[in-house]
XYZ file of C-alpha atoms in Angstrom:
296
model
C 169.596 23.066 128.283
C 166.166 24.713 127.667
C 166.105 27.984 125.640
C 166.037 31.167 127.576
C 162.764 33.200 127.247
C 162.993 36.494 125.298
C 162.160 39.666 127.142
C 158.734 41.220 126.168
C 158.845 43.677 123.218
C 157.612 47.180 123.967
C 155.960 48.998 120.998
C 156.829 52.667 120.974
C 153.951 54.983 121.990
C 154.166 57.026 118.755
C 153.527 53.895 116.731
C 150.444 53.123 118.802
C 149.005 56.594 118.189
C 149.676 56.304 114.475
C 147.860 52.968 114.266
C 144.861 54.355 116.121
C 144.607 57.342 113.775
C 144.690 55.046 110.756
C 141.909 52.916 112.253
C 139.808 55.982 112.972
C 140.257 57.206 109.397
C 139.151 53.864 108.019
C 136.078 53.947 110.266
C 135.105 57.474 109.187
C 135.570 56.595 105.543
C 133.241 53.649 106.035
C 130.569 55.903 107.513
C 130.951 58.338 104.588
C 130.463 55.580 102.031
C 127.394 54.291 103.884
C 125.823 57.785 104.037
C 126.431 58.325 100.334
C 124.833 54.999 99.521
C 121.758 55.801 101.616
C 121.419 59.274 100.100
C 121.601 57.776 96.615
C 118.779 55.300 97.204
C 115.339 56.209 95.812
C 115.375 55.578 92.112
C 118.646 57.396 91.620
C 116.857 60.802 91.604
C 118.586 63.780 93.133
C 116.617 66.471 94.921
C 116.848 69.963 93.410
C 117.775 72.825 95.656
C 115.129 75.570 95.922
C 115.811 78.472 93.599
C 116.829 81.711 95.234
C 115.844 83.793 92.196
C 112.903 86.118 92.993
C 109.907 85.836 90.641
C 108.205 89.181 90.171
C 104.699 89.622 88.797
C 104.158 92.121 85.989
C 103.333 95.598 87.250
C 99.565 96.117 86.927
C 98.000 98.878 84.893
C 95.544 101.386 86.332
C 92.247 102.604 84.940
C 90.617 105.724 86.389
C 86.835 106.112 86.315
C 85.951 109.717 87.265
C 82.833 110.457 89.306
C 79.833 110.939 87.056
C 81.017 108.606 84.298
C 78.298 106.554 82.661
C 78.626 102.871 81.885
C 79.424 103.646 78.241
C 82.048 106.221 79.225
C 83.702 103.635 81.449
C 83.812 101.233 78.503
C 85.466 103.927 76.368
C 88.059 104.522 79.090
C 88.760 100.772 79.256
C 89.292 100.678 75.474
C 91.851 103.487 75.667
C 93.782 102.027 78.611
C 93.724 98.490 77.167
C 95.321 99.773 73.972
C 98.117 101.323 76.027
C 98.556 98.074 77.951
C 98.794 96.051 74.735
C 101.283 98.476 73.195
C 103.557 98.539 76.250
C 103.441 94.847 77.186
C 102.818 93.232 73.822
C 99.907 91.241 75.189
C 96.233 91.822 74.537
C 94.358 92.225 77.860
C 91.212 90.223 78.458
C 89.595 93.464 79.640
C 87.979 95.129 76.613
C 85.223 97.689 76.044
C 82.923 95.168 74.362
C 83.316 92.628 77.137
C 82.795 95.293 79.784
C 79.565 96.417 78.116
C 78.482 92.787 78.006
C 79.374 92.201 81.662
C 77.362 95.250 82.771
C 74.353 94.772 80.508
C 72.361 92.338 82.637
C 70.309 93.827 85.525
C 71.062 92.391 88.952
C 69.569 92.332 92.392
C 71.501 94.377 94.901
C 71.045 93.875 98.635
C 69.182 96.763 100.227
C 67.545 97.835 96.955
C 64.513 95.584 96.914
C 63.806 92.308 95.181
C 63.777 93.647 91.629
C 66.781 93.249 89.348
C 68.125 96.709 88.517
C 70.391 98.065 85.771
C 73.998 98.490 86.884
C 74.115 102.173 85.936
C 74.652 103.927 89.264
C 76.204 100.908 90.997
C 79.537 100.923 89.107
C 81.505 102.869 91.676
C 83.916 105.421 90.166
C 87.481 105.027 91.440
C 90.962 103.924 90.348
C 91.288 100.196 89.683
C 94.243 97.980 88.797
C 94.229 95.303 86.123
C 96.643 92.951 84.388
C 96.506 91.121 81.065
C 94.556 88.353 82.803
C 91.921 90.549 84.468
C 88.473 89.836 83.058
C 85.604 92.276 82.642
C 83.575 90.261 85.148
C 86.357 90.690 87.708
C 86.507 94.449 87.087
C 82.738 94.772 87.507
C 82.961 92.730 90.710
C 85.551 95.160 92.091
C 83.319 98.137 91.283
C 80.259 96.583 92.903
C 82.250 95.707 96.009
C 83.547 99.291 96.220
C 79.983 100.559 95.861
C 78.775 98.365 98.738
C 81.593 99.544 101.013
C 80.806 103.187 100.340
C 77.024 102.808 100.393
C 77.311 101.305 103.879
C 78.554 104.718 105.092
C 75.320 106.498 104.077
C 72.552 107.276 106.580
C 69.223 107.020 104.752
C 66.907 107.984 107.609
C 66.141 111.490 106.322
C 65.452 110.244 102.794
C 63.149 107.534 104.130
C 61.249 110.166 106.108
C 60.487 111.799 102.746
C 59.252 108.465 101.325
C 62.295 108.030 99.120
C 63.744 104.570 98.497
C 67.475 103.762 98.389
C 67.205 103.579 94.585
C 65.601 107.044 94.572
C 68.562 108.371 96.552
C 71.012 106.779 94.113
C 69.125 108.308 91.185
C 69.151 111.752 92.831
C 72.879 111.331 93.508
C 73.524 110.692 89.817
C 71.723 113.924 88.897
C 73.632 115.859 91.549
C 76.879 114.451 90.128
C 76.065 115.494 86.567
C 74.753 118.974 87.482
C 77.499 120.185 89.834
C 81.115 121.140 89.357
C 81.555 122.867 92.724
C 81.475 120.545 95.761
C 79.711 123.169 97.909
C 76.699 123.093 95.578
C 75.916 119.387 95.841
C 73.545 119.708 98.777
C 71.894 122.768 97.214
C 71.061 120.945 93.974
C 69.846 118.003 96.069
C 67.569 120.378 97.996
C 66.036 121.720 94.773
C 65.241 118.147 93.674
C 63.686 117.297 97.042
C 61.629 120.497 97.081
C 60.352 120.002 93.540
C 59.456 116.369 94.200
C 57.485 117.424 97.257
C 55.558 120.001 95.208
C 55.118 117.559 92.289
C 56.901 119.936 89.939
C 58.852 118.947 86.873
C 62.518 118.615 87.790
C 63.582 120.266 84.532
C 67.112 118.827 84.629
C 68.648 118.703 81.167
C 71.206 116.083 82.166
C 68.452 113.461 82.368
C 67.277 114.267 78.824
C 70.825 114.162 77.498
C 71.254 110.726 79.039
C 67.997 109.361 77.665
C 68.544 110.689 74.133
C 72.380 110.282 74.096
C 72.937 114.005 73.503
C 76.622 114.955 74.003
C 77.290 117.728 76.537
C 78.871 119.840 73.791
C 75.718 119.735 71.665
C 72.734 122.025 72.197
C 69.348 120.460 72.948
C 66.917 121.108 70.122
C 63.322 122.223 70.518
C 62.018 118.868 69.350
C 64.236 117.085 71.891
C 62.846 119.290 74.652
C 59.394 117.897 73.843
C 60.562 114.310 73.552
C 58.301 111.659 75.169
C 61.393 109.975 76.616
C 60.899 108.801 80.233
C 64.145 110.652 80.950
C 62.643 113.993 79.898
C 62.173 115.689 83.266
C 60.951 118.842 81.518
C 57.561 117.315 80.755
C 57.396 114.388 83.210
C 57.079 114.649 86.966
C 59.065 112.508 89.323
C 62.502 110.946 88.974
C 63.872 109.372 85.803
C 63.540 105.564 85.665
C 67.228 104.890 86.455
C 70.344 106.749 87.578
C 71.920 108.715 84.745
C 75.544 108.213 85.854
C 77.668 106.533 88.493
C 78.030 108.958 91.413
C 80.800 109.171 93.970
C 80.325 109.066 97.725
C 80.110 112.880 98.129
C 77.136 113.127 95.756
C 75.483 110.110 97.384
C 75.828 111.754 100.785
C 74.364 114.997 99.386
C 71.428 113.073 97.931
C 70.738 111.572 101.345
C 71.241 114.867 103.202
C 70.061 117.888 101.167
C 70.615 121.418 102.390
C 67.871 122.944 104.510
C 66.854 125.633 101.985
C 63.656 126.431 100.089
C 65.239 126.795 96.658
C 63.196 125.621 93.669
C 65.281 126.924 90.773
C 68.892 127.055 89.727
C 70.687 128.124 86.561
C 74.336 128.066 85.643
C 76.273 131.295 86.054
C 78.411 132.729 83.237
C 81.544 131.176 84.776
C 80.069 127.759 83.778
C 81.044 126.368 87.193
C 78.629 127.814 89.748
C 74.847 128.224 89.872
C 72.391 130.909 90.815
C 69.813 129.490 93.274
C 66.451 130.996 94.188
C 63.005 130.107 95.472
C 61.364 132.731 93.223
C 60.283 131.940 89.675
C 60.367 135.681 88.847
C 63.960 135.993 90.082
C 64.899 132.886 88.132
C 63.449 134.241 84.876
C 65.007 137.667 85.453
C 68.452 136.129 85.984
C 68.144 134.087 82.782
C 67.059 137.144 80.786
C 69.909 139.207 82.182
C 72.465 136.673 81.038
C 70.959 135.808 77.692
C 69.596 132.380 78.555
C 66.520 131.189 76.624
């Protein structure tokens, strides 16, 4: 008698699910191993994650050049501020007085001022500038010249040109206005006296030009021999403007030099308050005022 066939075995559904989950786990594990192997290829080097730490630059120092400072005064200011920078940061700045003097010594051609190379006195615009330990003197000078060009572009020279004055003449007049005035309202008045005296071919008689040419400090009296000095900066015995600006003027004095007041004044002398001036068109009134206040 042939054997009887067994009835088909039915696998429980829970077992089927369990087997499928195991297979899926094996498959996912295989993918994970393959990904890790691919990520590890490339010479075995791992890529660094970008740092999230902020890198801050050292806070810059500031140097202030007041209006009317000369080139040498700016160098002295740089020396003082550089010493502070070195003391506070422990690093010696590249910006030094000697290097600044060297960087400003060579005359240069400036657009709008003719083809001749001119000394930088007058073009070193007075303002507040920032510097770090790496700032060079050449970079500082470049900043000052760029500031000068920006401000000079604001000046209308048509009136000055109508009086046969060149841009360099205006800059020179501006430097004298800057050195002679302490009150802003007097800038255009001093400028007018210079214009009027130039037109009449009179000596300008401005002591600030002589002090600049002979390096006489403002706290020191001018001697009789110095008053008769043959210096080209002696506007007491030479007509016309001095050969160069005598300081580095700010924009207000430059504007005054380009636009003098419409007055006929020819003389001015400092009042006893040492801040304001007495202006007049009369030589007699000028001499009387000086005598009344004990001026020589």
